[in-house]
């Protein structure tokens, strides 16, 4: 099934290329930093990084903002709220909450691919108020109740 996502490059990203899938079957397309100048993330620091993009994701889908593995493995830089949720009805600028969990300062430069976005199906549930729930074998057991091996 083909899903179309309209992407608007905002004025501060007009010179940046439209995001693109980097391989034939890539799950995500990379998001670029639309920072005006270099932004240095100190170890332990986080930043709300602009992408310069607004988008119209079709109803029934969401955008998921996920880390890039290379940044995580090499620099300890990841997406704090991964997967960030981009609602289908959100029309503001997509921003990426990056955090530096590494030991060295990390410099984010304009156009750097800082995260990736997946377009995934979502379903809104009908939320029903009840007084009791159907019994199951698991019941209320959780948090390792089935054992650790
Ligand atoms: O990494 C993210 C996560 C969210 N958003 C935008 C799109 C999303 O539709 C909106 C709201 O996100 P979310 O529901 O996760 O945040 P909230 O704190 O619950 O804000 P709100 O009260 O606006 O829903 O913020 C981003 O740009 N980047
Ligand atoms: Mg919300």
PDB file of C-alpha atoms and ligand atoms in Angstrom:
ATOM      1  CA  UNK A   1       0.000   0.000   0.000  1.00  0.00           C
ATOM      2  CA  UNK A   2       1.299   3.425  -0.876  1.00  0.00           C
ATOM      3  CA  UNK A   3       1.039   6.093   1.789  1.00  0.00           C
ATOM      4  CA  UNK A   4       1.536   9.702   0.812  1.00  0.00           C
ATOM      5  CA  UNK A   5       2.927  12.185   3.305  1.00  0.00           C
ATOM      6  CA  UNK A   6       2.939  15.825   2.339  1.00  0.00           C
ATOM      7  CA  UNK A   7       6.057  17.561   3.631  1.00  0.00           C
ATOM      8  CA  UNK A   8       6.424  21.320   3.845  1.00  0.00           C
ATOM      9  CA  UNK A   9       9.933  22.722   4.133  1.00  0.00           C
ATOM     10  CA  UNK A  10       9.729  25.797   6.309  1.00  0.00           C
ATOM     11  CA  UNK A  11      11.658  28.924   5.383  1.00  0.00           C
ATOM     12  CA  UNK A  12      14.606  28.048   7.608  1.00  0.00           C
ATOM     13  CA  UNK A  13      14.949  24.697   5.796  1.00  0.00           C
ATOM     14  CA  UNK A  14      14.182  25.799   2.240  1.00  0.00           C
ATOM     15  CA  UNK A  15      17.783  25.080   1.186  1.00  0.00           C
ATOM     16  CA  UNK A  16      17.874  21.604   2.742  1.00  0.00           C
ATOM     17  CA  UNK A  17      16.927  18.604   0.605  1.00  0.00           C
ATOM     18  CA  UNK A  18      13.602  16.887   1.117  1.00  0.00           C
ATOM     19  CA  UNK A  19      14.050  13.818   3.360  1.00  0.00           C
ATOM     20  CA  UNK A  20      14.492  10.589   1.438  1.00  0.00           C
ATOM     21  CA  UNK A  21      14.649   6.887   2.093  1.00  0.00           C
ATOM     22  CA  UNK A  22      18.327   5.938   1.843  1.00  0.00           C
ATOM     23  CA  UNK A  23      17.846   2.438   0.450  1.00  0.00           C
ATOM     24  CA  UNK A  24      15.215   0.570  -1.502  1.00  0.00           C
ATOM     25  CA  UNK A  25      13.521  -0.928   1.520  1.00  0.00           C
ATOM     26  CA  UNK A  26      14.613   1.403   4.298  1.00  0.00           C
ATOM     27  CA  UNK A  27      12.003   1.527   7.040  1.00  0.00           C
ATOM     28  CA  UNK A  28      12.638   5.153   7.847  1.00  0.00           C
ATOM     29  CA  UNK A  29      13.753   8.361   6.212  1.00  0.00           C
ATOM     30  CA  UNK A  30      16.314  10.522   7.923  1.00  0.00           C
ATOM     31  CA  UNK A  31      15.533  13.848   9.532  1.00  0.00           C
ATOM     32  CA  UNK A  32      18.053  16.648   9.199  1.00  0.00           C
ATOM     33  CA  UNK A  33      18.964  19.315  11.708  1.00  0.00           C
ATOM     34  CA  UNK A  34      17.744  22.709  10.521  1.00  0.00           C
ATOM     35  CA  UNK A  35      19.940  24.564  13.000  1.00  0.00           C
ATOM     36  CA  UNK A  36      21.227  27.980  11.879  1.00  0.00           C
ATOM     37  CA  UNK A  37      24.667  27.323  13.301  1.00  0.00           C
ATOM     38  CA  UNK A  38      26.495  24.523  15.081  1.00  0.00           C
ATOM     39  CA  UNK A  39      24.852  23.361  18.266  1.00  0.00           C
ATOM     40  CA  UNK A  40      27.110  21.656  20.780  1.00  0.00           C
ATOM     41  CA  UNK A  41      25.511  19.061  23.035  1.00  0.00           C
ATOM     42  CA  UNK A  42      27.577  18.656  26.174  1.00  0.00           C
ATOM     43  CA  UNK A  43      27.681  15.202  27.775  1.00  0.00           C
ATOM     44  CA  UNK A  44      24.363  14.687  29.561  1.00  0.00           C
ATOM     45  CA  UNK A  45      22.711  17.623  27.783  1.00  0.00           C
ATOM     46  CA  UNK A  46      19.612  17.498  25.627  1.00  0.00           C
ATOM     47  CA  UNK A  47      18.243  19.789  22.934  1.00  0.00           C
ATOM     48  CA  UNK A  48      15.064  20.271  20.960  1.00  0.00           C
ATOM     49  CA  UNK A  49      16.464  20.214  17.454  1.00  0.00           C
ATOM     50  CA  UNK A  50      14.399  21.746  14.630  1.00  0.00           C
ATOM     51  CA  UNK A  51      13.986  19.804  11.396  1.00  0.00           C
ATOM     52  CA  UNK A  52      12.443  22.654   9.425  1.00  0.00           C
ATOM     53  CA  UNK A  53       9.659  20.292   8.350  1.00  0.00           C
ATOM     54  CA  UNK A  54       5.925  20.266   8.849  1.00  0.00           C
ATOM     55  CA  UNK A  55       3.928  17.376   7.486  1.00  0.00           C
ATOM     56  CA  UNK A  56       0.477  16.036   6.887  1.00  0.00           C
ATOM     57  CA  UNK A  57       0.459  12.364   7.811  1.00  0.00           C
ATOM     58  CA  UNK A  58      -2.718  10.637   6.654  1.00  0.00           C
ATOM     59  CA  UNK A  59      -5.356   9.670   9.223  1.00  0.00           C
ATOM     60  CA  UNK A  60      -4.747   6.153  10.502  1.00  0.00           C
ATOM     61  CA  UNK A  61      -0.972   6.659  10.523  1.00  0.00           C
ATOM     62  CA  UNK A  62       1.586   8.253  12.813  1.00  0.00           C
ATOM     63  CA  UNK A  63       5.162   9.383  12.472  1.00  0.00           C
ATOM     64  CA  UNK A  64       7.674   7.753  14.804  1.00  0.00           C
ATOM     65  CA  UNK A  65      10.910   9.604  15.514  1.00  0.00           C
ATOM     66  CA  UNK A  66      13.620   7.089  16.210  1.00  0.00           C
ATOM     67  CA  UNK A  67      17.380   7.282  16.849  1.00  0.00           C
ATOM     68  CA  UNK A  68      20.004   6.585  14.218  1.00  0.00           C
ATOM     69  CA  UNK A  69      22.039   3.581  15.315  1.00  0.00           C
ATOM     70  CA  UNK A  70      25.317   5.053  14.127  1.00  0.00           C
ATOM     71  CA  UNK A  71      24.995   8.128  16.321  1.00  0.00           C
ATOM     72  CA  UNK A  72      24.059   5.963  19.279  1.00  0.00           C
ATOM     73  CA  UNK A  73      26.893   3.463  18.798  1.00  0.00           C
ATOM     74  CA  UNK A  74      29.647   5.947  17.939  1.00  0.00           C
ATOM     75  CA  UNK A  75      28.646   8.989  19.976  1.00  0.00           C
ATOM     76  CA  UNK A  76      26.086   7.921  22.576  1.00  0.00           C
ATOM     77  CA  UNK A  77      23.591  10.340  21.039  1.00  0.00           C
ATOM     78  CA  UNK A  78      19.983   9.214  20.970  1.00  0.00           C
ATOM     79  CA  UNK A  79      16.386  10.395  20.908  1.00  0.00           C
ATOM     80  CA  UNK A  80      15.251  10.988  24.479  1.00  0.00           C
ATOM     81  CA  UNK A  81      11.554  10.221  23.945  1.00  0.00           C
ATOM     82  CA  UNK A  82      12.007   7.473  21.404  1.00  0.00           C
ATOM     83  CA  UNK A  83       9.859   6.751  19.598  1.00  0.00           C
ATOM     84  CA  UNK A  84       8.635  10.322  19.443  1.00  0.00           C
ATOM     85  CA  UNK A  85       5.043  10.455  18.298  1.00  0.00           C
ATOM     86  CA  UNK A  86       3.985  12.709  15.429  1.00  0.00           C
ATOM     87  CA  UNK A  87       0.208  12.831  15.312  1.00  0.00           C
ATOM     88  CA  UNK A  88      -1.564  12.801  11.968  1.00  0.00           C
ATOM     89  CA  UNK A  89      -3.258  16.090  12.820  1.00  0.00           C
ATOM     90  CA  UNK A  90      -0.040  17.873  13.898  1.00  0.00           C
ATOM     91  CA  UNK A  91       0.934  20.660  11.535  1.00  0.00           C
ATOM     92  CA  UNK A  92       3.704  22.291  13.542  1.00  0.00           C
ATOM     93  CA  UNK A  93       7.395  21.836  12.953  1.00  0.00           C
ATOM     94  CA  UNK A  94       8.714  18.367  13.710  1.00  0.00           C
ATOM     95  CA  UNK A  95      11.421  18.608  16.349  1.00  0.00           C
ATOM     96  CA  UNK A  96      13.794  15.981  17.635  1.00  0.00           C
ATOM     97  CA  UNK A  97      14.680  15.699  21.306  1.00  0.00           C
ATOM     98  CA  UNK A  98      18.299  14.602  21.216  1.00  0.00           C
ATOM     99  CA  UNK A  99      20.320  13.671  24.282  1.00  0.00           C
ATOM    100  CA  UNK A 100      24.031  13.099  24.528  1.00  0.00           C
ATOM    101  CA  UNK A 101      24.650  10.052  26.715  1.00  0.00           C
ATOM    102  CA  UNK A 102      28.264   9.871  25.562  1.00  0.00           C
ATOM    103  CA  UNK A 103      31.376  11.176  27.278  1.00  0.00           C
ATOM    104  CA  UNK A 104      32.330  13.821  24.733  1.00  0.00           C
ATOM    105  CA  UNK A 105      30.613  16.967  23.467  1.00  0.00           C
ATOM    106  CA  UNK A 106      28.677  16.316  20.264  1.00  0.00           C
ATOM    107  CA  UNK A 107      28.360  18.956  17.564  1.00  0.00           C
ATOM    108  CA  UNK A 108      25.142  19.091  15.557  1.00  0.00           C
ATOM    109  CA  UNK A 109      25.693  20.901  12.289  1.00  0.00           C
ATOM    110  CA  UNK A 110      23.173  22.146   9.763  1.00  0.00           C
ATOM    111  CA  UNK A 111      21.943  19.359   7.515  1.00  0.00           C
ATOM    112  CA  UNK A 112      23.262  16.582   9.751  1.00  0.00           C
ATOM    113  CA  UNK A 113      20.975  13.544   9.722  1.00  0.00           C
ATOM    114  CA  UNK A 114      20.102  13.276  13.396  1.00  0.00           C
ATOM    115  CA  UNK A 115      17.191  10.829  13.562  1.00  0.00           C
ATOM    116  CA  UNK A 116      14.835   8.885  11.353  1.00  0.00           C
ATOM    117  CA  UNK A 117      11.103   8.836  10.942  1.00  0.00           C
ATOM    118  CA  UNK A 118       8.875   5.867  10.290  1.00  0.00           C
ATOM    119  CA  UNK A 119       5.319   6.149   9.068  1.00  0.00           C
ATOM    120  CA  UNK A 120       3.312   3.472  10.851  1.00  0.00           C
ATOM    121  CA  UNK A 121      -0.348   2.506  11.032  1.00  0.00           C
ATOM    122  CA  UNK A 122      -2.177   3.308  14.243  1.00  0.00           C
ATOM    123  CA  UNK A 123      -5.678   2.578  15.371  1.00  0.00           C
ATOM    124  CA  UNK A 124      -7.704   4.626  17.779  1.00  0.00           C
ATOM    125  CA  UNK A 125      -9.623   2.403  20.168  1.00  0.00           C
ATOM    126  CA  UNK A 126     -13.099   2.906  21.490  1.00  0.00           C
ATOM    127  CA  UNK A 127     -12.523   3.474  25.223  1.00  0.00           C
ATOM    128  CA  UNK A 128     -15.233   1.859  27.326  1.00  0.00           C
ATOM    129  CA  UNK A 129     -15.845   2.478  31.020  1.00  0.00           C
ATOM    130  CA  UNK A 130     -16.485  -0.830  32.899  1.00  0.00           C
ATOM    131  CA  UNK A 131     -16.594  -2.008  36.545  1.00  0.00           C
ATOM    132  CA  UNK A 132     -14.809  -5.361  36.079  1.00  0.00           C
ATOM    133  CA  UNK A 133     -12.741  -7.156  33.468  1.00  0.00           C
ATOM    134  CA  UNK A 134     -12.907 -10.622  31.922  1.00  0.00           C
ATOM    135  CA  UNK A 135     -10.719 -13.123  33.873  1.00  0.00           C
ATOM    136  CA  UNK A 136      -7.535 -14.567  32.318  1.00  0.00           C
ATOM    137  CA  UNK A 137      -4.940 -17.201  33.331  1.00  0.00           C
ATOM    138  CA  UNK A 138      -2.331 -14.454  33.846  1.00  0.00           C
ATOM    139  CA  UNK A 139      -4.620 -12.319  35.881  1.00  0.00           C
ATOM    140  CA  UNK A 140      -2.758  -9.505  37.565  1.00  0.00           C
ATOM    141  CA  UNK A 141       0.664 -11.210  37.368  1.00  0.00           C
ATOM    142  CA  UNK A 142       3.340  -9.084  35.749  1.00  0.00           C
ATOM    143  CA  UNK A 143       6.830  -7.730  36.225  1.00  0.00           C
ATOM    144  CA  UNK A 144       8.581 -11.088  35.939  1.00  0.00           C
ATOM    145  CA  UNK A 145       5.756 -13.215  37.331  1.00  0.00           C
ATOM    146  CA  UNK A 146       6.374 -15.868  34.666  1.00  0.00           C
ATOM    147  CA  UNK A 147       9.985 -16.361  35.819  1.00  0.00           C
ATOM    148  CA  UNK A 148      13.337 -14.993  34.721  1.00  0.00           C
ATOM    149  CA  UNK A 149      14.883 -17.860  32.731  1.00  0.00           C
TER     150      UNK A 149
HETATM  151  O1  LIG B   1       9.616  13.959  19.215  1.00  0.00           O
HETATM  152  C1  LIG B   1       8.593  14.623  19.003  1.00  0.00           C
HETATM  153  C2  LIG B   1       7.375  14.345  19.624  1.00  0.00           C
HETATM  154  C3  LIG B   1       6.282  15.142  19.341  1.00  0.00           C
HETATM  155  N1  LIG B   1       6.391  16.180  18.456  1.00  0.00           N
HETATM  156  C4  LIG B   1       5.203  16.986  18.117  1.00  0.00           C
HETATM  157  C5  LIG B   1       4.276  16.226  17.183  1.00  0.00           C
HETATM  158  C6  LIG B   1       3.220  15.681  18.077  1.00  0.00           C
HETATM  159  O2  LIG B   1       1.997  15.520  17.369  1.00  0.00           O
HETATM  160  C7  LIG B   1       3.156  16.741  19.155  1.00  0.00           C
HETATM  161  C8  LIG B   1       2.687  16.260  20.480  1.00  0.00           C
HETATM  162  O3  LIG B   1       3.511  15.222  20.905  1.00  0.00           O
HETATM  163  P1  LIG B   1       3.161  14.408  22.236  1.00  0.00           P
HETATM  164  O4  LIG B   1       1.715  14.044  22.264  1.00  0.00           O
HETATM  165  O5  LIG B   1       4.160  13.305  22.351  1.00  0.00           O
HETATM  166  O6  LIG B   1       3.534  15.472  23.360  1.00  0.00           O
HETATM  167  P2  LIG B   1       2.661  16.064  24.545  1.00  0.00           P
HETATM  168  O7  LIG B   1       3.622  16.490  25.562  1.00  0.00           O
HETATM  169  O8  LIG B   1       1.591  15.085  24.933  1.00  0.00           O
HETATM  170  O9  LIG B   1       2.049  17.351  23.863  1.00  0.00           O
HETATM  171  P3  LIG B   1       0.523  17.655  23.469  1.00  0.00           P
HETATM  172  O10 LIG B   1      -0.133  18.042  24.741  1.00  0.00           O
HETATM  173  O11 LIG B   1       0.626  18.763  22.474  1.00  0.00           O
HETATM  174  O12 LIG B   1      -0.076  16.399  22.867  1.00  0.00           O
HETATM  175  O13 LIG B   1       4.482  17.251  19.294  1.00  0.00           O
HETATM  176  C9  LIG B   1       7.585  16.453  17.821  1.00  0.00           C
HETATM  177  O14 LIG B   1       7.704  17.360  17.007  1.00  0.00           O
HETATM  178  N2  LIG B   1       8.663  15.657  18.118  1.00  0.00           N
HETATM  179 MG1  LIG B   2       0.087  14.401  23.580  1.00  0.00          MG
END
